């Protein structure tokens, strides 16, 4: 399943997760049984295979007709075929996509997915980086039977109209596969229902049906106090229910008021972690229970928020954050891209698509309170400003209900801070810069105030230090020892959370992650060792340091 709850009761959905056959294009002539979803690096022969693999499985169709094949993610490029017929292409491991198969006969069919995780001139977002681009069908696969028209997605937002009272604004996006008339959409959420007529549509046409729905006696969604409601849209044609879509929403309001971020009118102070989708055993394809294990640890430390560094996350992880009341900074797929990549039309197009998929697919998650973009890219040049402005405008148009920010590393040179509602910086005093945390941060904040951050909230989106699991030296406490990491994090978090001008910080980072070979010389064991737990979630000394401080704040 692509969510932690059923998205359909009317539509017939079948999971295609399970055993597939995988053939790497490496001249070995070998094939392997493989469980989907997973990364192919878990196959011993393919632990470091960067290339093309072909996945195949048979699909039994009982009812002839039209089907959607929905992929939660394929890393990092996919070409999909049914019985050899090309159905569609997608780039980017971190966003979902679907392909349409029409006139499918009853019987057995062969589904083929060609996955490619190579770095090349065709890939501007998946590049050698301080995290790993794995290979494979990394998120769940589903087969959906659709009729003459179907509900493609919904967009939900709400405004508070009184205690426990909200006005829900919902857009239901439909696609017609053949002409329809005499159709309507029935919407229900939190005990309210509303119906709207659907205009006659011809084959291939789409429609956005807007509905407003007043609800009462609603319990708001709040930090660490989650209350979720099923949002259900049902499509009927000629009086017959033909399709539906269920999402889970929370009633909450996010506002920026001067230097403060407000959730339901109360100030938010972030005690967060950066978390990559990476695990020593699962690679980027964590099972939901492994995701929940991470969140149990994160809740245990007293944290209240996660930053999805540096790409859109698995919707099932976002569902868990919604259910646990964890705030999420979700961001598009970009990390410190070199100019020769950043300054290409391919990069701008691949980012544009990623932004649209991220917002369309994730805008209903109540936990997401802010959209981030372009981590540590070129926000200190005129060209960079053009790109930031273009993408901020795109995100604002896609979702006017959430603030936007970007994590800058351009200390004292950034020229884009005026473009966003929340100003954010990644800083590493005591690790990369040997300066006192308080002095370093106060100096930078003073500069920010003069360069676009005045009267805006400021977040520290990264702060941390490295520590190699199991490396101890309590006397010298050299860098990379667990003792030194704990000591630095103590100074960092204590100083940051003693500065009322800041709205909080995201520690870099929750868990160690594997990095690309190109980064290995700067990363012991070819890992980014700044986690408070290692690849396998074994806690370092710093874990207890963070837990003590987060519970005291
Ligand atoms: C940057 C980057 C992170 C990570 C970090 C580090 O801030 O945004 O992805 O690479 O540096 O560990 O140095």
XYZ file of C-alpha atoms and ligand atoms in Angstrom:
566
model
C 0.000 0.000 0.000
C 1.188 3.494 -0.798
C -0.337 4.953 2.402
C -0.880 3.586 5.910
C -4.635 3.580 5.266
C -6.967 2.456 2.469
C -7.363 5.180 -0.155
C -10.292 3.476 -1.877
C -13.461 1.592 -1.031
C -15.216 1.840 -4.410
C -12.200 1.619 -6.726
C -10.664 -1.852 -7.043
C -6.992 -1.723 -6.064
C -4.476 -4.556 -6.042
C -0.983 -4.423 -4.586
C 1.799 -5.483 -6.930
C 4.331 -5.638 -4.118
C 6.027 -8.987 -3.657
C 8.414 -11.184 -5.642
C 9.502 -9.871 -9.032
C 12.377 -10.941 -11.235
C 15.362 -8.630 -11.675
C 17.962 -8.740 -14.445
C 20.881 -6.297 -14.177
C 22.326 -4.954 -17.400
C 25.852 -5.856 -16.346
C 26.690 -8.633 -18.781
C 26.470 -11.303 -16.071
C 23.499 -12.991 -17.722
C 22.196 -13.554 -14.175
C 18.705 -12.833 -12.882
C 17.559 -12.598 -9.295
C 14.316 -12.968 -7.374
C 13.706 -9.658 -5.619
C 11.078 -8.320 -3.245
C 9.423 -5.093 -4.346
C 9.699 -2.509 -2.865
C 13.413 -2.669 -2.088
C 16.755 -1.417 -3.389
C 18.806 -3.740 -5.556
C 21.880 -2.991 -3.434
C 20.498 -5.544 -0.950
C 21.421 -8.305 -3.437
C 25.034 -9.271 -2.635
C 26.142 -9.156 -6.290
C 24.625 -5.695 -6.699
C 25.635 -3.891 -3.488
C 27.457 -1.237 -5.480
C 25.858 -1.670 -8.902
C 25.185 1.652 -10.607
C 23.391 0.992 -13.882
C 20.192 -0.376 -15.402
C 18.086 -3.249 -14.079
C 14.969 -4.742 -15.642
C 12.178 -5.807 -13.326
C 9.506 -8.205 -14.526
C 6.433 -9.835 -13.029
C 3.207 -11.334 -14.341
C -0.056 -9.585 -13.604
C -3.336 -11.505 -13.691
C -6.256 -9.429 -14.964
C -9.741 -10.768 -14.188
C -11.780 -7.835 -15.495
C -10.840 -6.447 -18.933
C -10.706 -2.665 -19.043
C -8.555 0.337 -18.183
C -5.971 0.284 -15.395
C -3.680 2.746 -13.662
C -0.298 1.422 -12.593
C 0.812 3.550 -9.627
C 4.426 3.641 -8.478
C 5.353 5.246 -5.140
C 8.906 5.652 -6.394
C 11.495 4.152 -8.744
C 15.144 5.120 -8.300
C 15.910 7.053 -10.130
C 14.482 6.747 -13.653
C 11.762 4.343 -14.804
C 10.405 3.157 -18.124
C 7.246 1.061 -17.781
C 5.932 -1.525 -20.272
C 2.954 -3.887 -20.297
C 3.394 -6.886 -22.611
C 6.210 -4.955 -24.242
C 4.065 -1.887 -24.937
C 5.612 1.334 -23.577
C 3.303 2.977 -21.028
C 5.373 5.775 -19.517
C 8.590 7.276 -18.188
C 9.439 9.004 -14.906
C 12.515 10.682 -13.435
C 13.121 11.054 -9.684
C 13.079 8.419 -6.974
C 11.307 10.632 -4.457
C 7.955 11.334 -6.081
C 5.167 9.006 -7.163
C 3.903 8.571 -10.701
C 1.260 6.598 -12.599
C 0.865 5.217 -16.095
C -2.370 4.291 -17.871
C -2.979 0.914 -19.510
C -6.088 0.913 -21.712
C -7.990 -1.973 -23.333
C -6.319 -4.537 -21.107
C -7.720 -8.005 -21.802
C -8.508 -10.575 -19.134
C -5.665 -13.046 -18.519
C -1.982 -13.020 -17.710
C 0.190 -10.015 -18.647
C 3.853 -9.146 -18.221
C 4.707 -5.939 -16.434
C 8.236 -4.661 -17.068
C 9.997 -1.773 -15.318
C 13.416 -0.687 -16.514
C 15.114 1.196 -13.657
C 18.255 3.296 -14.140
C 20.255 4.889 -11.282
C 23.250 6.098 -13.294
C 24.671 9.578 -12.883
C 24.652 11.192 -16.301
C 23.849 14.357 -18.236
C 20.207 13.196 -18.120
C 20.078 13.531 -14.335
C 20.376 16.953 -12.706
C 18.897 16.106 -9.295
C 20.322 12.640 -8.672
C 24.024 13.455 -8.735
C 27.009 12.188 -6.681
C 26.174 13.575 -3.254
C 26.464 13.435 0.514
C 23.765 10.770 0.497
C 23.203 7.718 -1.685
C 21.129 7.369 -4.820
C 20.165 3.717 -4.609
C 18.641 1.690 -7.441
C 15.316 -0.043 -7.723
C 11.571 0.064 -7.244
C 11.953 1.696 -3.867
C 8.326 2.352 -2.931
C 5.080 0.319 -3.321
C 3.388 -0.528 -6.641
C -0.385 -0.752 -7.143
C -2.810 -1.733 -9.920
C -5.985 0.391 -9.989
C -9.034 -0.386 -12.135
C -10.643 2.804 -13.417
C -13.857 3.379 -15.323
C -14.998 6.161 -17.644
C -13.649 8.819 -15.267
C -11.599 8.816 -12.099
C -10.573 11.044 -9.217
C -6.891 11.850 -9.695
C -6.204 13.799 -6.488
C -7.629 16.227 -3.930
C -6.347 19.441 -2.376
C -7.610 20.310 1.103
C -7.175 23.442 3.175
C -9.187 24.974 6.008
C -9.831 28.168 7.895
C -10.989 28.422 11.483
C -14.382 30.081 11.896
C -14.870 29.543 15.626
C -13.957 27.111 18.422
C -14.029 23.678 16.802
C -15.544 25.238 13.683
C -13.779 25.276 10.298
C -14.549 25.974 6.700
C -12.907 23.294 4.551
C -11.914 24.215 1.004
C -11.508 21.137 -1.168
C -10.621 20.775 -4.831
C -11.349 17.398 -6.410
C -9.417 16.810 -9.640
C -11.074 14.439 -12.125
C -9.902 12.871 -15.384
C -12.358 11.609 -18.034
C -11.242 8.595 -20.078
C -14.411 8.608 -22.120
C -17.172 11.222 -22.322
C -19.320 11.542 -19.196
C -22.388 13.536 -18.286
C -24.903 13.408 -15.474
C -22.073 13.054 -12.952
C -21.464 14.494 -9.523
C -18.987 14.407 -6.666
C -20.018 13.738 -3.088
C -17.572 14.962 -0.470
C -17.518 14.112 3.224
C -15.218 15.096 6.088
C -15.668 15.464 9.877
C -19.374 14.762 9.720
C -20.055 17.300 6.954
C -21.105 16.382 3.405
C -21.399 18.423 0.232
C -22.310 17.497 -3.337
C -21.312 19.217 -6.561
C -22.286 18.567 -10.166
C -19.557 17.637 -12.615
C -19.781 19.355 -16.015
C -20.064 17.083 -19.032
C -16.556 15.985 -19.983
C -15.183 14.531 -23.183
C -12.574 11.785 -23.307
C -9.186 13.109 -22.167
C -10.619 16.181 -20.420
C -9.902 17.054 -16.786
C -11.928 19.055 -14.302
C -11.353 20.685 -10.912
C -14.480 20.558 -8.749
C -14.307 23.052 -5.880
C -16.344 22.488 -2.745
C -16.553 24.396 0.547
C -17.737 22.516 3.569
C -18.493 23.943 7.020
C -17.757 21.580 9.926
C -18.173 21.886 13.684
C -17.093 20.017 16.824
C -13.740 19.413 15.197
C -10.689 18.716 17.359
C -7.742 20.579 15.812
C -4.557 18.837 14.736
C -1.712 20.032 16.957
C 1.942 19.293 17.663
C 2.208 15.902 19.400
C -1.595 15.985 19.698
C -2.847 14.711 16.352
C -6.494 14.425 15.368
C -7.121 13.163 11.842
C -10.272 12.971 9.762
C -11.004 10.942 6.632
C -11.662 13.155 3.623
C -13.721 11.127 1.152
C -14.677 12.074 -2.393
C -17.007 9.778 -4.319
C -17.739 10.123 -8.017
C -21.094 8.963 -9.370
C -22.033 8.769 -13.036
C -25.678 8.234 -14.004
C -26.420 7.567 -10.350
C -23.799 4.814 -10.009
C -20.773 5.177 -7.700
C -17.870 4.614 -10.113
C -14.828 5.911 -8.236
C -13.616 7.351 -4.956
C -10.576 8.684 -3.154
C -9.935 8.816 0.592
C -7.268 10.973 2.218
C -6.511 11.836 5.847
C -6.507 15.485 6.885
C -6.080 17.578 10.005
C -7.722 20.873 10.856
C -4.974 23.303 11.760
C -3.816 26.754 10.730
C -0.241 27.858 9.988
C 0.510 31.574 10.065
C 3.593 33.789 10.131
C 3.201 36.676 12.551
C 6.280 38.868 12.680
C 9.221 36.804 13.919
C 6.983 33.903 14.978
C 5.620 30.798 13.279
C 2.111 30.118 14.627
C 0.280 26.810 14.595
C -3.355 27.248 15.622
C -2.369 30.675 16.898
C 0.344 29.377 19.212
C 4.067 29.930 18.662
C 5.984 26.980 17.237
C 9.489 26.309 18.521
C 11.238 23.650 16.470
C 13.169 20.889 18.234
C 13.943 18.859 15.177
C 16.078 16.442 13.238
C 17.145 16.209 9.653
C 16.372 12.687 8.459
C 17.492 11.051 5.209
C 15.631 8.063 3.761
C 18.510 5.699 4.363
C 19.185 2.646 6.532
C 22.074 0.226 6.855
C 19.852 -2.732 6.013
C 17.115 -1.262 3.773
C 18.929 1.513 1.911
C 16.360 4.149 0.936
C 13.481 1.678 0.948
C 12.507 1.418 4.601
C 9.479 -0.631 5.562
C 6.759 1.196 7.497
C 7.686 -0.554 10.745
C 11.316 0.546 10.281
C 10.089 4.103 9.682
C 8.043 3.785 12.892
C 11.133 2.553 14.764
C 12.869 5.796 13.712
C 9.911 7.834 14.907
C 9.811 6.020 18.255
C 13.432 7.106 18.807
C 12.708 10.633 17.550
C 9.734 10.964 19.924
C 11.846 9.504 22.739
C 14.349 12.344 22.342
C 11.566 14.929 22.809
C 11.782 16.220 19.238
C 8.680 17.713 17.592
C 9.693 18.097 13.946
C 11.560 16.550 11.008
C 13.146 18.041 7.911
C 12.973 15.754 4.873
C 16.539 16.508 3.767
C 16.847 16.845 0.759
C 13.845 15.555 -1.155
C 10.126 14.691 -0.844
C 9.584 11.739 1.475
C 7.604 8.508 1.307
C 3.905 9.359 1.882
C 3.721 6.527 4.412
C 6.387 8.271 6.516
C 4.444 11.524 6.203
C 1.285 9.635 7.248
C 3.081 8.454 10.396
C 4.224 12.020 11.151
C 0.607 13.186 10.709
C -0.625 10.490 13.084
C 2.045 11.296 15.708
C 1.625 15.069 15.530
C 5.126 15.725 14.193
C 5.693 18.900 12.197
C 7.456 18.398 8.869
C 9.582 20.743 6.763
C 9.327 19.037 3.379
C 11.619 20.156 0.604
C 12.215 19.581 -3.068
C 15.020 17.422 -4.381
C 18.238 19.445 -4.391
C 21.406 19.503 -2.324
C 24.308 21.890 -2.908
C 24.151 21.397 -6.690
C 27.294 22.573 -8.489
C 26.862 25.528 -10.844
C 27.464 23.401 -13.919
C 24.327 21.462 -12.960
C 22.339 24.276 -11.347
C 22.800 26.464 -14.428
C 21.088 24.103 -16.860
C 17.587 24.006 -18.348
C 17.436 20.322 -17.460
C 17.881 21.163 -13.768
C 15.151 23.814 -13.905
C 12.750 21.440 -15.673
C 13.458 18.469 -13.405
C 13.017 20.712 -10.356
C 9.807 22.194 -11.746
C 8.328 18.710 -12.150
C 9.538 17.648 -8.699
C 7.963 20.746 -7.092
C 4.632 20.072 -8.778
C 4.611 16.368 -7.882
C 5.670 17.130 -4.295
C 2.852 19.615 -3.689
C 0.164 17.743 -5.636
C 0.965 14.497 -3.827
C 1.686 15.801 -0.305
C -0.344 19.001 0.199
C -2.973 17.300 2.362
C -0.543 16.184 5.078
C -1.328 18.337 8.138
C 2.178 17.764 9.504
C 3.778 19.643 6.624
C 3.824 23.254 7.816
C 6.385 24.668 5.377
C 7.776 23.956 1.902
C 11.553 24.105 1.501
C 13.563 24.280 -1.711
C 17.084 24.169 -3.154
C 19.166 23.289 -0.084
C 22.472 25.242 -0.138
C 22.264 26.082 -3.819
C 23.413 29.286 -5.492
C 21.370 31.868 -3.544
C 24.229 34.398 -3.664
C 24.290 35.122 -7.406
C 21.936 36.993 -9.709
C 21.398 33.836 -11.768
C 20.660 31.888 -8.596
C 18.154 34.542 -7.514
C 16.311 34.074 -10.811
C 16.004 30.338 -10.154
C 14.997 30.750 -6.501
C 12.403 33.372 -7.433
C 11.014 31.169 -10.219
C 10.608 28.156 -7.944
C 9.264 30.146 -4.980
C 6.619 31.609 -7.285
C 5.786 28.126 -8.538
C 5.456 26.723 -5.009
C 3.325 29.702 -3.914
C 0.998 29.166 -6.875
C 0.773 25.431 -6.149
C 0.020 26.006 -2.455
C -0.707 29.509 -1.128
C -1.531 28.106 2.320
C 1.991 27.336 3.569
C 5.087 29.507 4.149
C 8.178 28.869 2.037
C 11.843 28.836 3.004
C 15.217 27.544 1.874
C 18.242 26.416 3.837
C 21.128 28.694 2.941
C 24.830 28.130 3.488
C 25.845 31.406 1.831
C 27.089 33.111 4.988
C 27.062 36.937 4.712
C 26.558 36.731 0.908
C 22.993 35.477 0.374
C 20.844 37.763 -1.837
C 17.574 35.814 -1.708
C 16.440 36.111 1.909
C 13.839 38.722 0.961
C 12.060 36.177 -1.241
C 10.787 33.932 1.594
C 8.578 34.230 4.680
C 10.965 32.250 6.906
C 14.751 32.643 6.756
C 16.825 29.514 7.399
C 20.523 28.736 7.606
C 22.709 25.673 7.958
C 25.580 26.352 10.407
C 28.280 24.190 11.986
C 30.046 26.249 14.659
C 32.504 24.113 16.633
C 32.661 21.597 13.760
C 33.477 23.331 10.458
C 34.011 26.756 12.058
C 35.864 26.808 15.357
C 33.910 29.640 16.888
C 31.618 29.753 19.926
C 28.102 28.822 18.892
C 26.528 31.857 20.497
C 29.027 34.327 19.048
C 28.926 32.759 15.562
C 25.121 32.604 15.491
C 24.548 36.118 16.865
C 26.929 37.549 14.255
C 25.127 35.737 11.422
C 21.644 36.656 12.725
C 22.668 40.318 12.914
C 23.737 40.132 9.258
C 20.500 38.330 8.285
C 18.455 41.075 9.932
C 20.074 43.594 7.591
C 19.653 41.408 4.503
C 16.048 40.321 4.320
C 15.317 38.590 7.623
C 14.108 41.572 9.672
C 10.659 40.876 11.222
C 10.707 37.303 9.896
C 11.093 33.969 11.717
C 14.599 32.493 11.579
C 15.226 28.740 11.677
C 18.539 26.921 11.976
C 17.915 24.136 9.456
C 21.170 22.314 10.140
C 23.559 22.280 13.069
C 25.618 19.302 14.285
C 28.908 17.456 14.443
C 30.379 14.111 13.472
C 30.838 11.114 15.746
C 31.856 7.627 14.636
C 29.804 4.959 16.398
C 32.028 3.057 18.823
C 34.987 5.451 18.604
C 35.674 6.628 22.148
C 38.401 8.799 23.616
C 37.082 10.420 26.834
C 40.436 12.096 27.532
C 41.460 13.801 24.269
C 37.893 13.891 22.852
C 39.185 14.341 19.294
C 36.768 15.191 16.488
C 34.922 12.055 15.304
C 34.899 10.630 18.844
C 31.456 10.096 20.323
C 32.516 12.170 23.318
C 33.411 15.210 21.193
C 30.185 14.940 19.194
C 28.141 14.916 22.408
C 30.101 17.889 23.750
C 29.627 19.964 20.586
C 25.916 19.144 20.338
C 25.467 20.168 23.967
C 26.960 23.608 23.278
C 25.088 23.966 19.976
C 21.599 23.059 21.193
C 21.953 24.903 24.502
C 23.055 28.094 22.738
C 20.497 27.931 19.918
C 17.557 27.257 22.202
C 18.629 30.122 24.486
C 18.146 32.594 21.612
C 14.491 33.735 21.549
C 15.092 35.385 18.151
C 15.313 31.902 16.629
C 12.257 29.689 16.059
C 14.354 26.613 16.738
C 16.650 24.202 14.945
C 16.929 20.930 13.051
C 19.883 18.876 14.258
C 22.053 17.434 11.506
C 21.238 14.624 11.678
C 19.090 11.788 13.053
C 21.013 8.810 11.593
C 24.301 8.243 9.779
C 23.871 7.768 6.036
C 25.958 6.192 3.286
C 27.444 8.686 0.856
C 28.595 8.543 -2.768
C 32.156 7.460 -3.457
C 32.942 10.989 -4.605
C 32.401 12.169 -1.003
C 34.189 9.306 0.696
C 37.528 11.056 1.339
C 35.763 13.583 3.564
C 33.495 11.007 5.160
C 34.999 8.233 7.340
C 33.632 4.803 6.307
C 32.067 6.623 3.299
C 29.289 7.727 5.630
C 28.014 11.062 6.869
C 28.673 10.317 10.529
C 26.723 13.206 12.055
C 23.819 11.050 13.175
C 22.968 10.614 16.851
C 22.438 6.984 15.887
C 24.411 4.974 13.354
C 23.172 3.357 10.120
C 21.505 0.597 12.153
C 19.979 3.014 14.683
C 22.454 2.152 17.451
C 22.559 5.221 19.692
C 25.753 7.224 20.218
C 26.541 9.201 23.377
C 25.054 12.280 21.666
C 21.614 10.622 21.703
C 21.374 11.032 25.464
C 22.717 14.586 25.253
C 20.024 15.607 22.761
C 17.309 13.770 24.704
C 18.271 15.606 27.914
C 18.244 19.024 26.247
C 15.082 18.502 24.128
C 13.165 17.389 27.214
C 14.368 20.404 29.191
C 13.391 23.028 26.604
C 25.383 20.591 4.371
C 24.306 19.764 3.649
C 23.996 18.456 4.338
C 25.266 17.752 4.836
C 26.021 18.697 5.771
C 27.317 18.073 6.303
O 24.828 21.445 5.298
O 23.089 20.497 3.558
O 23.341 17.614 3.385
O 26.086 17.431 3.737
O 26.399 19.852 5.018
O 27.218 17.002 6.913
O 28.367 18.673 6.076
